[in-house]
Tab-separated table of C-alpha atoms in Angstrom:
chain	number	residue	atom	x	y	z
A	1	UNK	CA	83.736	73.922	121.445
A	2	UNK	CA	86.081	74.184	118.414
A	3	UNK	CA	88.958	75.039	120.599
A	4	UNK	CA	88.291	72.372	123.256
A	5	UNK	CA	88.217	69.806	120.278
A	6	UNK	CA	91.217	70.916	118.802
A	7	UNK	CA	93.040	71.047	122.321
A	8	UNK	CA	91.798	67.362	123.141
A	9	UNK	CA	92.857	66.181	119.693
A	10	UNK	CA	96.372	67.555	120.182
A	11	UNK	CA	96.644	66.129	123.643
A	12	UNK	CA	95.553	62.554	122.506
A	13	UNK	CA	98.183	62.745	119.723
A	14	UNK	CA	100.770	64.109	122.196
A	15	UNK	CA	100.340	61.360	124.783
A	16	UNK	CA	99.796	58.510	121.926
A	17	UNK	CA	103.132	59.565	120.653
A	18	UNK	CA	104.852	59.648	123.873
A	19	UNK	CA	103.898	56.240	124.979
A	20	UNK	CA	104.326	54.715	121.500
A	21	UNK	CA	108.268	56.470	121.652
A	22	UNK	CA	108.665	54.895	125.168
A	23	UNK	CA	107.597	51.448	123.806
A	24	UNK	CA	109.394	51.475	120.810
A	25	UNK	CA	112.577	52.418	122.496
A	26	UNK	CA	112.207	49.554	125.222
A	27	UNK	CA	111.023	47.035	122.655
A	28	UNK	CA	114.326	48.045	120.598
A	29	UNK	CA	116.776	48.245	123.233
A	30	UNK	CA	115.644	44.727	124.711
A	31	UNK	CA	116.078	43.212	121.031
A	32	UNK	CA	119.537	44.963	120.845
A	33	UNK	CA	120.466	43.476	124.354
A	34	UNK	CA	119.485	39.994	123.102
A	35	UNK	CA	121.468	40.687	119.990
A	36	UNK	CA	124.500	41.600	121.726
A	37	UNK	CA	124.117	38.360	124.124
A	38	UNK	CA	123.634	35.786	121.263
A	39	UNK	CA	127.018	37.458	119.764
A	40	UNK	CA	128.864	37.062	122.984
A	41	UNK	CA	127.947	33.431	123.200
A	42	UNK	CA	128.842	32.598	119.767
A	43	UNK	CA	132.460	34.582	119.658
A	44	UNK	CA	133.127	33.281	123.517
A	45	UNK	CA	132.714	29.710	122.038
A	46	UNK	CA	134.932	30.278	119.243
A	47	UNK	CA	137.846	31.858	121.501
A	48	UNK	CA	137.129	28.980	123.883
A	49	UNK	CA	137.997	26.320	120.934
A	50	UNK	CA	141.196	28.185	119.936
A	51	UNK	CA	142.092	28.601	123.423
A	52	UNK	CA	141.566	24.697	123.752
A	53	UNK	CA	143.399	23.781	120.860
A	54	UNK	CA	146.257	26.214	120.863
A	55	UNK	CA	146.607	27.468	124.599
A	56	UNK	CA	145.875	31.203	125.913
A	57	UNK	CA	149.038	32.417	124.502
A	58	UNK	CA	148.046	32.035	121.024
A	59	UNK	CA	145.196	35.056	121.726
A	60	UNK	CA	147.352	37.103	123.727
A	61	UNK	CA	148.355	39.496	120.964
A	62	UNK	CA	145.027	39.430	119.077
A	63	UNK	CA	143.013	42.592	119.042
A	64	UNK	CA	139.327	42.079	120.266
A	65	UNK	CA	138.027	45.345	119.715
A	66	UNK	CA	135.739	46.669	122.612
A	67	UNK	CA	135.378	43.038	123.404
A	68	UNK	CA	137.454	42.240	126.793
A	69	UNK	CA	138.569	38.273	127.065
A	70	UNK	CA	139.472	36.863	130.650
A	71	UNK	CA	140.943	33.440	131.520
A	72	UNK	CA	140.005	32.707	134.887
A	73	UNK	CA	141.439	29.472	136.915
A	74	UNK	CA	139.459	27.140	138.967
A	75	UNK	CA	140.094	29.030	142.118
A	76	UNK	CA	139.246	32.193	140.427
A	77	UNK	CA	142.430	33.723	139.971
A	78	UNK	CA	142.793	35.848	136.532
A	79	UNK	CA	145.167	33.905	134.268
A	80	UNK	CA	144.692	36.210	131.077
A	81	UNK	CA	143.240	39.767	130.250
A	82	UNK	CA	143.168	41.385	126.881
A	83	UNK	CA	142.721	44.738	128.518
A	84	UNK	CA	144.614	44.711	132.110
A	85	UNK	CA	147.479	43.147	133.664
A	86	UNK	CA	145.940	39.677	135.055
A	87	UNK	CA	148.812	39.928	138.034
A	88	UNK	CA	147.083	42.870	139.492
A	89	UNK	CA	143.534	41.874	139.148
A	90	UNK	CA	141.655	40.552	142.053
A	91	UNK	CA	140.072	37.276	142.562
A	92	UNK	CA	136.796	36.765	140.341
A	93	UNK	CA	135.440	33.469	142.074
A	94	UNK	CA	132.676	35.565	143.301
A	95	UNK	CA	131.536	36.745	140.129
A	96	UNK	CA	128.223	35.642	139.306
A	97	UNK	CA	129.007	34.441	135.517
A	98	UNK	CA	131.900	32.252	136.816
A	99	UNK	CA	130.003	30.500	139.250
A	100	UNK	CA	127.471	29.608	136.641
A	101	UNK	CA	130.087	28.477	134.391
A	102	UNK	CA	131.505	26.460	137.078
A	103	UNK	CA	128.453	24.764	137.858
A	104	UNK	CA	126.407	24.371	134.403
A	105	UNK	CA	129.224	24.992	131.587
A	106	UNK	CA	128.129	28.881	130.720
A	107	UNK	CA	127.066	31.577	132.460
A	108	UNK	CA	126.134	34.949	131.933
A	109	UNK	CA	125.570	38.423	133.872
A	110	UNK	CA	125.495	42.160	133.784
A	111	UNK	CA	126.572	44.665	135.675
A	112	UNK	CA	126.111	48.376	135.465
A	113	UNK	CA	128.704	51.067	135.655
A	114	UNK	CA	128.767	53.794	138.605
A	115	UNK	CA	126.944	56.515	136.269
A	116	UNK	CA	124.187	54.246	135.274
A	117	UNK	CA	125.117	55.177	131.406
A	118	UNK	CA	126.682	52.062	130.634
A	119	UNK	CA	126.806	48.417	131.704
A	120	UNK	CA	129.120	45.397	130.844
A	121	UNK	CA	127.501	41.951	129.707
A	122	UNK	CA	129.799	39.186	130.481
A	123	UNK	CA	129.249	35.636	129.090
A	124	UNK	CA	131.666	32.737	130.400
A	125	UNK	CA	132.522	29.382	129.258
A	126	UNK	CA	133.872	26.371	131.221
A	127	UNK	CA	137.121	25.043	129.814
A	128	UNK	CA	138.108	21.379	129.618
A	129	UNK	CA	140.714	21.991	132.210
A	130	UNK	CA	138.366	23.532	134.585
A	131	UNK	CA	139.334	26.900	134.050
A	132	UNK	CA	136.693	29.519	132.816
A	133	UNK	CA	136.791	32.011	129.629
A	134	UNK	CA	134.640	34.946	129.840
A	135	UNK	CA	134.058	37.378	127.073
A	136	UNK	CA	132.479	41.015	128.119
A	137	UNK	CA	131.379	43.644	126.206
A	138	UNK	CA	130.267	47.312	127.170
A	139	UNK	CA	126.598	47.699	126.500
A	140	UNK	CA	124.996	51.341	126.802
A	141	UNK	CA	122.129	51.614	128.969
A	142	UNK	CA	118.291	52.765	127.780
A	143	UNK	CA	119.160	56.024	129.763
A	144	UNK	CA	122.125	56.262	127.525
A	145	UNK	CA	120.461	55.276	124.241
A	146	UNK	CA	117.615	57.943	124.849
A	147	UNK	CA	120.323	60.838	125.588
A	148	UNK	CA	122.120	60.094	122.276
A	149	UNK	CA	119.039	59.929	120.492
A	150	UNK	CA	117.413	63.236	122.422
A	151	UNK	CA	118.141	65.794	119.104
A	152	UNK	CA	116.167	62.812	116.651
A	153	UNK	CA	113.721	62.575	119.307
A	154	UNK	CA	112.937	66.277	119.717
A	155	UNK	CA	112.531	66.841	116.204
A	156	UNK	CA	110.210	64.018	115.825
A	157	UNK	CA	108.217	65.077	118.331
A	158	UNK	CA	108.097	68.810	117.343
A	159	UNK	CA	106.996	67.763	113.776
A	160	UNK	CA	104.221	65.370	115.203
A	161	UNK	CA	102.916	68.253	117.120
A	162	UNK	CA	102.879	70.187	114.344
A	163	UNK	CA	101.117	67.317	112.227
A	164	UNK	CA	98.977	66.888	115.373
A	165	UNK	CA	97.798	70.610	115.553
A	166	UNK	CA	96.901	70.489	111.306
A	167	UNK	CA	94.940	67.318	111.923
A	168	UNK	CA	93.261	68.412	114.959
A	169	UNK	CA	92.167	71.572	113.284
A	170	UNK	CA	90.959	69.559	109.980
A	171	UNK	CA	89.236	67.219	112.333
A	172	UNK	CA	87.425	70.085	114.728
A	173	UNK	CA	86.050	71.702	111.692
A	174	UNK	CA	84.794	68.371	110.127
A	175	UNK	CA	82.852	67.521	113.509
A	176	UNK	CA	81.274	71.174	113.830
A	177	UNK	CA	80.733	71.754	110.147
A	178	UNK	CA	77.232	69.584	110.177
A	179	UNK	CA	76.492	71.001	113.686
A	180	UNK	CA	76.941	74.881	112.196
A	181	UNK	CA	74.935	73.913	109.047
A	182	UNK	CA	71.743	72.837	111.427
A	183	UNK	CA	68.558	73.681	110.046
A	184	UNK	CA	66.677	74.574	113.904
A	185	UNK	CA	63.423	75.632	111.922
A	186	UNK	CA	62.950	72.248	110.672
A	187	UNK	CA	64.699	70.216	113.087
A	188	UNK	CA	63.909	66.560	112.142
A	189	UNK	CA	64.870	67.145	108.573
A	190	UNK	CA	68.615	67.472	109.576
A	191	UNK	CA	71.125	64.681	108.549
A	192	UNK	CA	73.712	64.520	111.056
A	193	UNK	CA	75.357	62.740	114.103
A	194	UNK	CA	72.865	60.129	115.510
A	195	UNK	CA	73.902	61.607	119.021
A	196	UNK	CA	72.056	64.739	118.050
A	197	UNK	CA	68.933	62.792	117.079
A	198	UNK	CA	67.334	63.086	120.466
A	199	UNK	CA	68.093	67.061	120.982
A	200	UNK	CA	66.698	67.626	117.775
A	201	UNK	CA	63.664	65.762	118.428
A	202	UNK	CA	63.416	67.791	121.850
A	203	UNK	CA	63.884	71.133	119.833
A	204	UNK	CA	61.234	69.921	117.383
A	205	UNK	CA	58.826	69.307	120.117
A	206	UNK	CA	59.415	72.729	121.743
A	207	UNK	CA	59.285	74.573	118.471
A	208	UNK	CA	55.692	72.965	118.088
A	209	UNK	CA	54.564	74.124	121.475
A	210	UNK	CA	55.661	77.285	120.718
A	211	UNK	CA	54.066	77.663	117.487
A	212	UNK	CA	50.751	76.487	119.566
A	213	UNK	CA	50.864	78.888	121.951
A	214	UNK	CA	51.781	82.027	119.448
A	215	UNK	CA	48.544	80.592	117.665
A	216	UNK	CA	46.374	80.509	120.554
A	217	UNK	CA	47.837	84.127	121.654
A	218	UNK	CA	46.807	85.593	118.314
A	219	UNK	CA	43.702	84.128	118.510
A	220	UNK	CA	42.835	85.416	122.046
A	221	UNK	CA	43.941	88.816	120.658
A	222	UNK	CA	41.625	88.527	117.733
A	223	UNK	CA	38.699	87.524	119.862
A	224	UNK	CA	39.797	90.726	122.475
A	225	UNK	CA	40.117	93.110	119.748
A	226	UNK	CA	36.691	91.986	118.132
A	227	UNK	CA	35.107	92.367	121.576
A	228	UNK	CA	36.448	95.710	122.317
A	229	UNK	CA	35.773	97.144	118.899
A	230	UNK	CA	32.155	96.529	119.380
A	231	UNK	CA	31.873	98.270	122.613
A	232	UNK	CA	29.897	101.756	123.246
A	233	UNK	CA	32.549	102.482	126.256
A	234	UNK	CA	35.971	104.037	125.665
A	235	UNK	CA	38.557	101.272	126.241
A	236	UNK	CA	42.610	102.671	126.950
A	237	UNK	CA	45.165	100.245	127.791
A	238	UNK	CA	48.059	102.246	129.120
A	239	UNK	CA	51.600	101.047	130.402
A	240	UNK	CA	53.747	102.048	133.720
A	241	UNK	CA	54.872	105.181	131.449
A	242	UNK	CA	51.735	106.421	130.503
A	243	UNK	CA	51.955	105.186	127.050
A	244	UNK	CA	48.904	103.701	125.263
A	245	UNK	CA	49.339	100.244	124.373
A	246	UNK	CA	45.830	100.112	122.451
A	247	UNK	CA	42.474	101.468	122.777
A	248	UNK	CA	39.056	100.607	120.812
A	249	UNK	CA	37.230	102.583	118.148
A	250	UNK	CA	34.796	104.169	120.774
A	251	UNK	CA	37.846	105.538	122.492
A	252	UNK	CA	39.453	106.937	119.305
A	253	UNK	CA	36.008	108.662	118.630
A	254	UNK	CA	35.737	110.322	121.882
A	255	UNK	CA	39.135	111.198	122.508
A	256	UNK	CA	39.739	111.874	118.883
A	257	UNK	CA	43.326	110.305	119.192
A	258	UNK	CA	45.605	108.581	116.759
A	259	UNK	CA	48.407	106.273	116.695
A	260	UNK	CA	51.590	107.073	119.031
A	261	UNK	CA	49.922	109.376	121.282
A	262	UNK	CA	50.574	108.969	124.991
A	263	UNK	CA	48.073	109.287	127.694
A	264	UNK	CA	49.684	112.167	129.213
A	265	UNK	CA	49.293	114.192	125.950
A	266	UNK	CA	45.460	113.043	126.449
A	267	UNK	CA	45.319	114.823	129.807
A	268	UNK	CA	46.975	117.838	128.561
């Protein structure tokens, strides 16, 4: 029972840990993605105001870091790109963020890479001349985040398992201690779990029945001995091995027997 409680406690703790890690990772990833989207929105609006005031040429030499700035014409042709040659880029008229920006003034979309380890988030703003400024940023997927954190996660899981094992041992001991300390001679005097009360009551009833049966058996034995001791006839009770089980006083006198004498010896 101790082993079963220990294994059950460890299994529950491990299951809760894995579920908690999965949920926490999902929530953090979602919050991180929302933060990236908000930053893209704010930065794209700022860059759009610069382009509106000073033109595209004034941002050509600016270092945007991991961000990628693209200016797209009304027909979808690329006018400027901070990381590639605009003249060699394909038409962007079919891009979701571009179509949304043309229709609603702003647009956002995200697309995964072929490896599914990274995706790009795009935020587009429609300029006054009808062109669209698009800002994009690479964003790791939840699978990439988990792969980067696999080492720390393993350490956390290992430490959690060790802690769970220690707590499970303490828990199983604390659960079994009151059970091992039960006084079965006085079942109803035990102070233990309420769930054990019906069992202890049943044990107490069976104990009373057995005591009554033993009392009746002893009483009948006394009556039998009283009757046989007052008989004139000799009485021997033997088992299948011819060993004497009991005898009365008359048999003792007639056969001159003592305790631990077998019927075989008497015959001899």
